[in-house]
CSV table of N, CA and C in Angstrom, one decimal:
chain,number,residue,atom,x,y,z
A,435,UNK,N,0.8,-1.2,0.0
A,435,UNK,CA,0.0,0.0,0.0
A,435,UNK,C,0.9,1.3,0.0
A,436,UNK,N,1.5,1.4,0.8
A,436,UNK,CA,2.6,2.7,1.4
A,436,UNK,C,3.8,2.5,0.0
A,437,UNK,N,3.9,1.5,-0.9
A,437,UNK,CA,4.5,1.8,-2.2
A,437,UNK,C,3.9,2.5,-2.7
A,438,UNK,N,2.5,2.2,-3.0
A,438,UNK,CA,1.9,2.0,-4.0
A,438,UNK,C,1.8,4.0,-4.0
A,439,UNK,N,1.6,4.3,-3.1
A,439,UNK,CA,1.3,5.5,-2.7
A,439,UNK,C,2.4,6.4,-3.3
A,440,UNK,N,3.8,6.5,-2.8
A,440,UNK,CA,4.7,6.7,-3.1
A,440,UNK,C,4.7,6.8,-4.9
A,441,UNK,N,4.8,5.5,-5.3
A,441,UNK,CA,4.7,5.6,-6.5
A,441,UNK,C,3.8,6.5,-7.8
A,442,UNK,N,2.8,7.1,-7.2
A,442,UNK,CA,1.8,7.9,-7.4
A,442,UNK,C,2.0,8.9,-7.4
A,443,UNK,N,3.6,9.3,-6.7
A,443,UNK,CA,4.0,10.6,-7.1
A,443,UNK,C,4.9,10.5,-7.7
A,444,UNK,N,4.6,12.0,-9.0
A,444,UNK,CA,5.7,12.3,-9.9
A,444,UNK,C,7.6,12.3,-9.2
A,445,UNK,N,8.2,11.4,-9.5
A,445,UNK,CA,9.7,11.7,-9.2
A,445,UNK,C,10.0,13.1,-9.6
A,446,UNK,N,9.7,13.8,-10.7
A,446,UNK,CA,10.4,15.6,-11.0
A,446,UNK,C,9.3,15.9,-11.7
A,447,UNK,N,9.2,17.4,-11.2
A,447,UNK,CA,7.9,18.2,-11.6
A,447,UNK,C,8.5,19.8,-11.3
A,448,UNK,N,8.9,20.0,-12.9
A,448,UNK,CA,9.3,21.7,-13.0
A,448,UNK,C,8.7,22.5,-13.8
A,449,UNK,N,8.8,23.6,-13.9
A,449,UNK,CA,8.3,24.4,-14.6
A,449,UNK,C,8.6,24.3,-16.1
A,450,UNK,N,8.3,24.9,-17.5
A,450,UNK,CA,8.9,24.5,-19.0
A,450,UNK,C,10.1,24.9,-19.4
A,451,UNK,N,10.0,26.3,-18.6
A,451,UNK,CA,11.0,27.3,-19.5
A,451,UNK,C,11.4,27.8,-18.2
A,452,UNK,N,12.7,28.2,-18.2
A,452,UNK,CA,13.3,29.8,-17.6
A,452,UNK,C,14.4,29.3,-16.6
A,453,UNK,N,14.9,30.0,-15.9
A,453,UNK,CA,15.4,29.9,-14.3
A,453,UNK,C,14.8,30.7,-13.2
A,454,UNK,N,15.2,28.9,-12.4
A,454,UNK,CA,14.0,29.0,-10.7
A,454,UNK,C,14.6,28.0,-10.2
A,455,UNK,N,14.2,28.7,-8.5
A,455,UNK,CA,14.3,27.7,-7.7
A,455,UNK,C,14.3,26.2,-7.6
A,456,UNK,N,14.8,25.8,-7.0
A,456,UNK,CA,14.2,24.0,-6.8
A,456,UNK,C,14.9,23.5,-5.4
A,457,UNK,N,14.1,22.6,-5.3
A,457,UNK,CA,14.3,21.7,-4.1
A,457,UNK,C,14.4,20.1,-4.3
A,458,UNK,N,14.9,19.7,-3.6
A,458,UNK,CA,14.5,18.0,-3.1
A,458,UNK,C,14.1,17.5,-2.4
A,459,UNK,N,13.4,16.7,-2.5
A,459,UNK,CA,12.5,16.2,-1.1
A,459,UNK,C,12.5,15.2,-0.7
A,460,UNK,N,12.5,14.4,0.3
A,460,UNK,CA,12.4,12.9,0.6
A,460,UNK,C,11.4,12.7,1.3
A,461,UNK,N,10.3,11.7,0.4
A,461,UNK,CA,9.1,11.5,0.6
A,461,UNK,C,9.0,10.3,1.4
A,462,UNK,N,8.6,9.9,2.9
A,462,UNK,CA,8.4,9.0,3.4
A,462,UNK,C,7.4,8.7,3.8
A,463,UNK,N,7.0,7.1,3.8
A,463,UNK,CA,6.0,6.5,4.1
A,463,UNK,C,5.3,6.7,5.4
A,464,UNK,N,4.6,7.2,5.8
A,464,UNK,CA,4.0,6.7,7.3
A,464,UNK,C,3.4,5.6,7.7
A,465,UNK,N,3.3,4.5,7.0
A,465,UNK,CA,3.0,3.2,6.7
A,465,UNK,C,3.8,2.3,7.6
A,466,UNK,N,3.8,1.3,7.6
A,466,UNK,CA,5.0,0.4,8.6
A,466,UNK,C,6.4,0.1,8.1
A,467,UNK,N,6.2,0.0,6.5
A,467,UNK,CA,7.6,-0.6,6.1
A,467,UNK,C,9.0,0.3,5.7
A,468,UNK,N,8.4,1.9,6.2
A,468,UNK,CA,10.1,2.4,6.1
A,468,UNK,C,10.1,2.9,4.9
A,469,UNK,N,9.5,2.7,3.8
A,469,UNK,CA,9.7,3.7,2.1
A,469,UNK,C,9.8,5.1,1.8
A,470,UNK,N,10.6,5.2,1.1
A,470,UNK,CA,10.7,6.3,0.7
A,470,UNK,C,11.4,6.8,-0.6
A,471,UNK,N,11.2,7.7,-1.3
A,471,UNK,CA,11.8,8.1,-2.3
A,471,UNK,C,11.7,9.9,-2.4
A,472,UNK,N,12.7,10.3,-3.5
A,472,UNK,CA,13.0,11.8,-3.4
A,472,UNK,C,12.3,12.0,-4.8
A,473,UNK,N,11.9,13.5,-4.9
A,473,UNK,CA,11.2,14.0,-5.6
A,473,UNK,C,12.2,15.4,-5.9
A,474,UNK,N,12.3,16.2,-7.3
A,474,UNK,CA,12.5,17.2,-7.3
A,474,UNK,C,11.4,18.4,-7.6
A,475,UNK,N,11.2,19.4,-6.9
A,475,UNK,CA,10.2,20.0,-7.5
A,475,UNK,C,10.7,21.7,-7.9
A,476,UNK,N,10.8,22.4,-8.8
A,476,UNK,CA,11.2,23.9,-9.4
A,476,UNK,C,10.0,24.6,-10.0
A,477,UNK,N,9.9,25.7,-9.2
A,477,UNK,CA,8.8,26.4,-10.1
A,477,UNK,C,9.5,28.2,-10.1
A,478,UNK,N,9.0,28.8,-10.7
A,478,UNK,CA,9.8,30.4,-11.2
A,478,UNK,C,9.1,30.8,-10.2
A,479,UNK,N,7.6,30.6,-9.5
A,479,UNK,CA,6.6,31.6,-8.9
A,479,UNK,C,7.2,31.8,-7.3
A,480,UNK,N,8.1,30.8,-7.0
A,480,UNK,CA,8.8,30.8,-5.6
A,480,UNK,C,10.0,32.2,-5.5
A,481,UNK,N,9.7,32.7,-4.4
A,481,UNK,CA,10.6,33.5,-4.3
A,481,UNK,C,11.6,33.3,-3.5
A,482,UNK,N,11.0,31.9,-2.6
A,482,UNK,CA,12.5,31.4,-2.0
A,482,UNK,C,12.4,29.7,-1.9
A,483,UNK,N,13.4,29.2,-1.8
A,483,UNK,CA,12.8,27.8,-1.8
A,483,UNK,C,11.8,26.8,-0.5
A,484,UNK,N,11.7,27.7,0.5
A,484,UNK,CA,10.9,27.2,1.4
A,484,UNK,C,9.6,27.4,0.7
A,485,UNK,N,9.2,28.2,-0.1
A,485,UNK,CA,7.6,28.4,-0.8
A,485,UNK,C,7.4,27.4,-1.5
A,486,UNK,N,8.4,26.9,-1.9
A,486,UNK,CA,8.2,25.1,-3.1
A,486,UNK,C,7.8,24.4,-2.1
A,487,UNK,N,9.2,24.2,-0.9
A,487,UNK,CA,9.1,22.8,-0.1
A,487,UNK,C,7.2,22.7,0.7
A,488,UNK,N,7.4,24.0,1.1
A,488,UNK,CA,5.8,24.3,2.2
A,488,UNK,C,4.8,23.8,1.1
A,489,UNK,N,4.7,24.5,-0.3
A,489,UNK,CA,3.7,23.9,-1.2
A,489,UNK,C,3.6,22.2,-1.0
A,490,UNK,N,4.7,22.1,-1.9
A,490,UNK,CA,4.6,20.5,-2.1
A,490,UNK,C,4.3,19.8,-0.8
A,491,UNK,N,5.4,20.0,0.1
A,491,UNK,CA,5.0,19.1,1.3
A,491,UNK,C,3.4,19.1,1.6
A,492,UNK,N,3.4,20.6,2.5
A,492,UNK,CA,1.5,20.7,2.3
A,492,UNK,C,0.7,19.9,2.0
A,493,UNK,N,0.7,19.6,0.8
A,493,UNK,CA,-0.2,19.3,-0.6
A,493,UNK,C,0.1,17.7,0.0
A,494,UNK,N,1.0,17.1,-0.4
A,494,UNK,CA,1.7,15.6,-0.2
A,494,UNK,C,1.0,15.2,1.1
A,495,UNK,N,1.5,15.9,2.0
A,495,UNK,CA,1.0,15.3,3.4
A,495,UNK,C,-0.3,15.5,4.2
A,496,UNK,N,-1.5,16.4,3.1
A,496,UNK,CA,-2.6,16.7,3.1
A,496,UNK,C,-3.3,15.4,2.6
A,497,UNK,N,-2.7,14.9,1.6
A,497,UNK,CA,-3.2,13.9,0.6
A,497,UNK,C,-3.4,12.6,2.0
A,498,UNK,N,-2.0,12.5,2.4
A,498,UNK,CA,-2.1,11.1,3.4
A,498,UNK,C,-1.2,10.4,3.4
A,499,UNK,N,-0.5,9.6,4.3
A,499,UNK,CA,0.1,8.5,4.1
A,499,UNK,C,1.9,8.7,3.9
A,500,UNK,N,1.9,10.0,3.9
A,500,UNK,CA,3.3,10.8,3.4
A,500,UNK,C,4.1,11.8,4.8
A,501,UNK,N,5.3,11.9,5.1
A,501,UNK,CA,5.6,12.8,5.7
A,501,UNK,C,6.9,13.0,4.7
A,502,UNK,N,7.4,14.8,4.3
A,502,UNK,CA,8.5,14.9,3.7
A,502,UNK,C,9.3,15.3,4.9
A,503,UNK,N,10.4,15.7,3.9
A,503,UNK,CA,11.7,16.4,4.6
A,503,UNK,C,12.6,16.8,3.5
A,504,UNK,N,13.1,18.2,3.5
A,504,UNK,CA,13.8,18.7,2.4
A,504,UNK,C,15.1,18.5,2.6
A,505,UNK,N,15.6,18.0,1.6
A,505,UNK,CA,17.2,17.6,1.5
A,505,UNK,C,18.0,18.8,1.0
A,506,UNK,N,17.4,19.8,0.5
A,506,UNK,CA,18.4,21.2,-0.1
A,506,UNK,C,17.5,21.6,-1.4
A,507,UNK,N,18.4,22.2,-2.0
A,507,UNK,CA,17.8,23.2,-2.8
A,507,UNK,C,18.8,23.6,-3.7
A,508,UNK,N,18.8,24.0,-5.2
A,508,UNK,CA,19.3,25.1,-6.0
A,508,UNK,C,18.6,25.5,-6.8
A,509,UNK,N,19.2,25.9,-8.3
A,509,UNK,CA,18.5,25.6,-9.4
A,509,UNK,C,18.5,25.6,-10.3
A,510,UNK,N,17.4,25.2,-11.3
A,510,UNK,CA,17.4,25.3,-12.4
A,510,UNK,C,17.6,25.9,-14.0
A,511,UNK,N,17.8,26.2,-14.8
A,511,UNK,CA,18.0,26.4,-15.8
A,511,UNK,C,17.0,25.5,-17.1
A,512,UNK,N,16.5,25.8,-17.2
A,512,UNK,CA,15.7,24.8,-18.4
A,512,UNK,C,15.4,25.5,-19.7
A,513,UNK,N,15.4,24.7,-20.6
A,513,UNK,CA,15.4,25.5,-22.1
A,513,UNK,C,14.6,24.2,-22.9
A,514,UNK,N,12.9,24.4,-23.0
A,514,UNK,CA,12.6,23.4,-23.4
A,514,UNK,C,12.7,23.4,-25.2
A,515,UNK,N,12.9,24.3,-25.8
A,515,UNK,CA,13.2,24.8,-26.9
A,515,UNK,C,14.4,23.6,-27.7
A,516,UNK,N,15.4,24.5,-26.4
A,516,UNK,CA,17.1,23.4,-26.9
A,516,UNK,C,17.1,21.9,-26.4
A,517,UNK,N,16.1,21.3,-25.7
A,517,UNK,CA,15.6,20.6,-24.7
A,517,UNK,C,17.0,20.4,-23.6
A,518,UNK,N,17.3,21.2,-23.4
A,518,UNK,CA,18.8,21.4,-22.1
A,518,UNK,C,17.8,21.7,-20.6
A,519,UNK,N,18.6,21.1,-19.7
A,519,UNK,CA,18.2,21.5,-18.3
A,519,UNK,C,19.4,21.5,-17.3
A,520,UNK,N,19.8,22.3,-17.0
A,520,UNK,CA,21.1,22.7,-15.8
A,520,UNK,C,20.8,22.9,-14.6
A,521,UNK,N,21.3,22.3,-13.3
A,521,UNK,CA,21.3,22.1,-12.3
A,521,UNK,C,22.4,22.6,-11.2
A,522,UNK,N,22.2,23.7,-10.8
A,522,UNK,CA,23.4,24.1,-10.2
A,522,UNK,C,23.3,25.3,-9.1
A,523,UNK,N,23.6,25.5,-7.6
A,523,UNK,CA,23.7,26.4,-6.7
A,523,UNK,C,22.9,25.8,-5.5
A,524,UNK,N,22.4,26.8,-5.0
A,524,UNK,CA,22.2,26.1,-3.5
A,524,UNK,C,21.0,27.2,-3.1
A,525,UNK,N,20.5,26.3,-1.9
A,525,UNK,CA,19.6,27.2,-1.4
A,525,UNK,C,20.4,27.9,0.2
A,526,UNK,N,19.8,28.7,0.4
A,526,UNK,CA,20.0,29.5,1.5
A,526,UNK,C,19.7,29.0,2.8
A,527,UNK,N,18.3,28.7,2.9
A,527,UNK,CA,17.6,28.4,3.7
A,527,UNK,C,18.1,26.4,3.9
A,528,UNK,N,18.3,25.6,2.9
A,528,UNK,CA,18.1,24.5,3.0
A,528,UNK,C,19.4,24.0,2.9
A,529,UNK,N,20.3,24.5,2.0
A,529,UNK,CA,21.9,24.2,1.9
A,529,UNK,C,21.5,23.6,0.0
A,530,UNK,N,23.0,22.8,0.0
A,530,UNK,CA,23.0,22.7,-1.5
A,530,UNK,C,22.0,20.8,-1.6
A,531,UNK,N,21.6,21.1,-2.3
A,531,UNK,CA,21.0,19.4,-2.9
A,531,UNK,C,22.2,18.6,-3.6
A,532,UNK,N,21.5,17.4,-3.4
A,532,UNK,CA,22.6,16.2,-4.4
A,532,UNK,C,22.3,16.7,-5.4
A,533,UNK,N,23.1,17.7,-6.4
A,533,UNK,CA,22.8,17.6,-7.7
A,533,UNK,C,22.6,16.7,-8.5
A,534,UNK,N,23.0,15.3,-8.0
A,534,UNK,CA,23.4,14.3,-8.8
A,534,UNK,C,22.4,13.6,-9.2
A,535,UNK,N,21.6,13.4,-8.0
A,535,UNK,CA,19.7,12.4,-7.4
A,535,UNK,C,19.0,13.5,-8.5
A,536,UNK,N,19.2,15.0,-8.2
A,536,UNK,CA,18.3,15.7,-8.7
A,536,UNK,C,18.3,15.1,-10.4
A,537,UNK,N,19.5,15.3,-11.0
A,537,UNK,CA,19.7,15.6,-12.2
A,537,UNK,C,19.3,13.7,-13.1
A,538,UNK,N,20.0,12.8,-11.9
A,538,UNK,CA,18.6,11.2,-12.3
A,538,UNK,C,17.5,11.5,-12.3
A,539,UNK,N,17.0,11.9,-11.6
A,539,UNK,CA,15.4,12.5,-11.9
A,539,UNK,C,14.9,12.9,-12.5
A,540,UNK,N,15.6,14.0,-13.1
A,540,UNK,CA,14.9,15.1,-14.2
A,540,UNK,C,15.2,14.1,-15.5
A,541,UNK,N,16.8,13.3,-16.0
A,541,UNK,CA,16.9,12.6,-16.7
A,541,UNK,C,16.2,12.0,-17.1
A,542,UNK,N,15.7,11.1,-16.3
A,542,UNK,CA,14.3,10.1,-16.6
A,542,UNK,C,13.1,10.6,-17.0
A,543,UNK,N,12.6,12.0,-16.6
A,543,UNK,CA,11.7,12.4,-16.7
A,543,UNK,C,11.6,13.0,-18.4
A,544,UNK,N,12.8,13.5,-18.3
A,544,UNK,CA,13.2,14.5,-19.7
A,544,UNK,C,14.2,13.6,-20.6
A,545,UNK,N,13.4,12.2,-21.0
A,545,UNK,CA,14.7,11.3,-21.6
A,545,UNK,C,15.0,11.8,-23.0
A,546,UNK,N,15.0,12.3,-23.6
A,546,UNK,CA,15.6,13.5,-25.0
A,546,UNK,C,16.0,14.4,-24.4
A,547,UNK,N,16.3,14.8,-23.5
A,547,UNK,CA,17.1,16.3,-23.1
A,547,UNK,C,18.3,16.2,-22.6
A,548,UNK,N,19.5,17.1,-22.6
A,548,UNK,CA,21.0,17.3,-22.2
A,548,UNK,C,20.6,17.6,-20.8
A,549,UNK,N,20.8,16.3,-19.5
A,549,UNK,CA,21.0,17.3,-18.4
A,549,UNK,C,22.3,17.4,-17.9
A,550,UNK,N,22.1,18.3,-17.1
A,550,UNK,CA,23.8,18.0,-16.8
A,550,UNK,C,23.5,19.5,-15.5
A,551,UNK,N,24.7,19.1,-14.7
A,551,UNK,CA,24.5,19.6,-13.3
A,551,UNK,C,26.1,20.2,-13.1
A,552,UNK,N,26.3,21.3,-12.4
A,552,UNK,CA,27.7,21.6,-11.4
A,552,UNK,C,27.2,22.1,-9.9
A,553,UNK,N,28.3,22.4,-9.5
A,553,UNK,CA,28.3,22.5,-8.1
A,553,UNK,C,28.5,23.9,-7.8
A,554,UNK,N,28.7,25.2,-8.9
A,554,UNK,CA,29.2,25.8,-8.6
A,554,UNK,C,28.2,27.3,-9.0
A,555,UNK,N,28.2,28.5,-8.5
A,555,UNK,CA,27.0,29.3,-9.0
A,555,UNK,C,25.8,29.1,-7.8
A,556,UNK,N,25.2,30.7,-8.0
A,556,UNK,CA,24.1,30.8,-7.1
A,556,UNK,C,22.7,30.8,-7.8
């Protein structure tokens, strides 16, 4: 059940076009067996990355069955045009994200697109 749940959420869910915030999340089960998986989420309309994590989490743990916890933050870069997406800097509030988890994520999600991630940049 508590998979099944999990599974039902999108792994990366960003905005089309532009540069914005993002976060990572790790979505855990409240269930008995301990699950969990991470989600990336980036939208332009945040003006800091706690406005993403508070959305999403909210929303997720309104639903049921979920408790998050934010792993960090940077951001994005997306050009759905060139279909490129870049991943790089940090949040303030949350510290820097595994670029790495992020950028498998978006990968899978955007399998025609160049992603690619650095560590360095705000």
């Amino acid at each position: 059940m508590a998979s099944a749940k999990l599974d039902s959420i999108p792994d990366a869910d960003i905005d089309p076009n532009g540069v914005f915030k993002y976060v990572l999340i790790r979505v855990h089960s409240t269930e008995d067996d301990d699950s969990s998986k991470d989600i990336v989420r980036g939208y332009a309309w945040a003006e800091y990355h706690a406005d993403i994590y508070d959305k999403v989490s909210e929303d997720l743990e309104k639903a049921g069955g979920v408790d998050c916890e934010c792993l960090g933050g940077g951001r994005i870069k997306h050009d759905s045009q060139a279909k490129t997406i870049h991943v790089y800097g940090y949040s303030m509030g949350f510290g820097k994200a595994n670029h790495s988890v992020s950028t498998e994520k978006l990968q899978a999600r955007y399998p025609d697109y160049e992603v690619t991630w650095a560590d360095g940049g705000y």
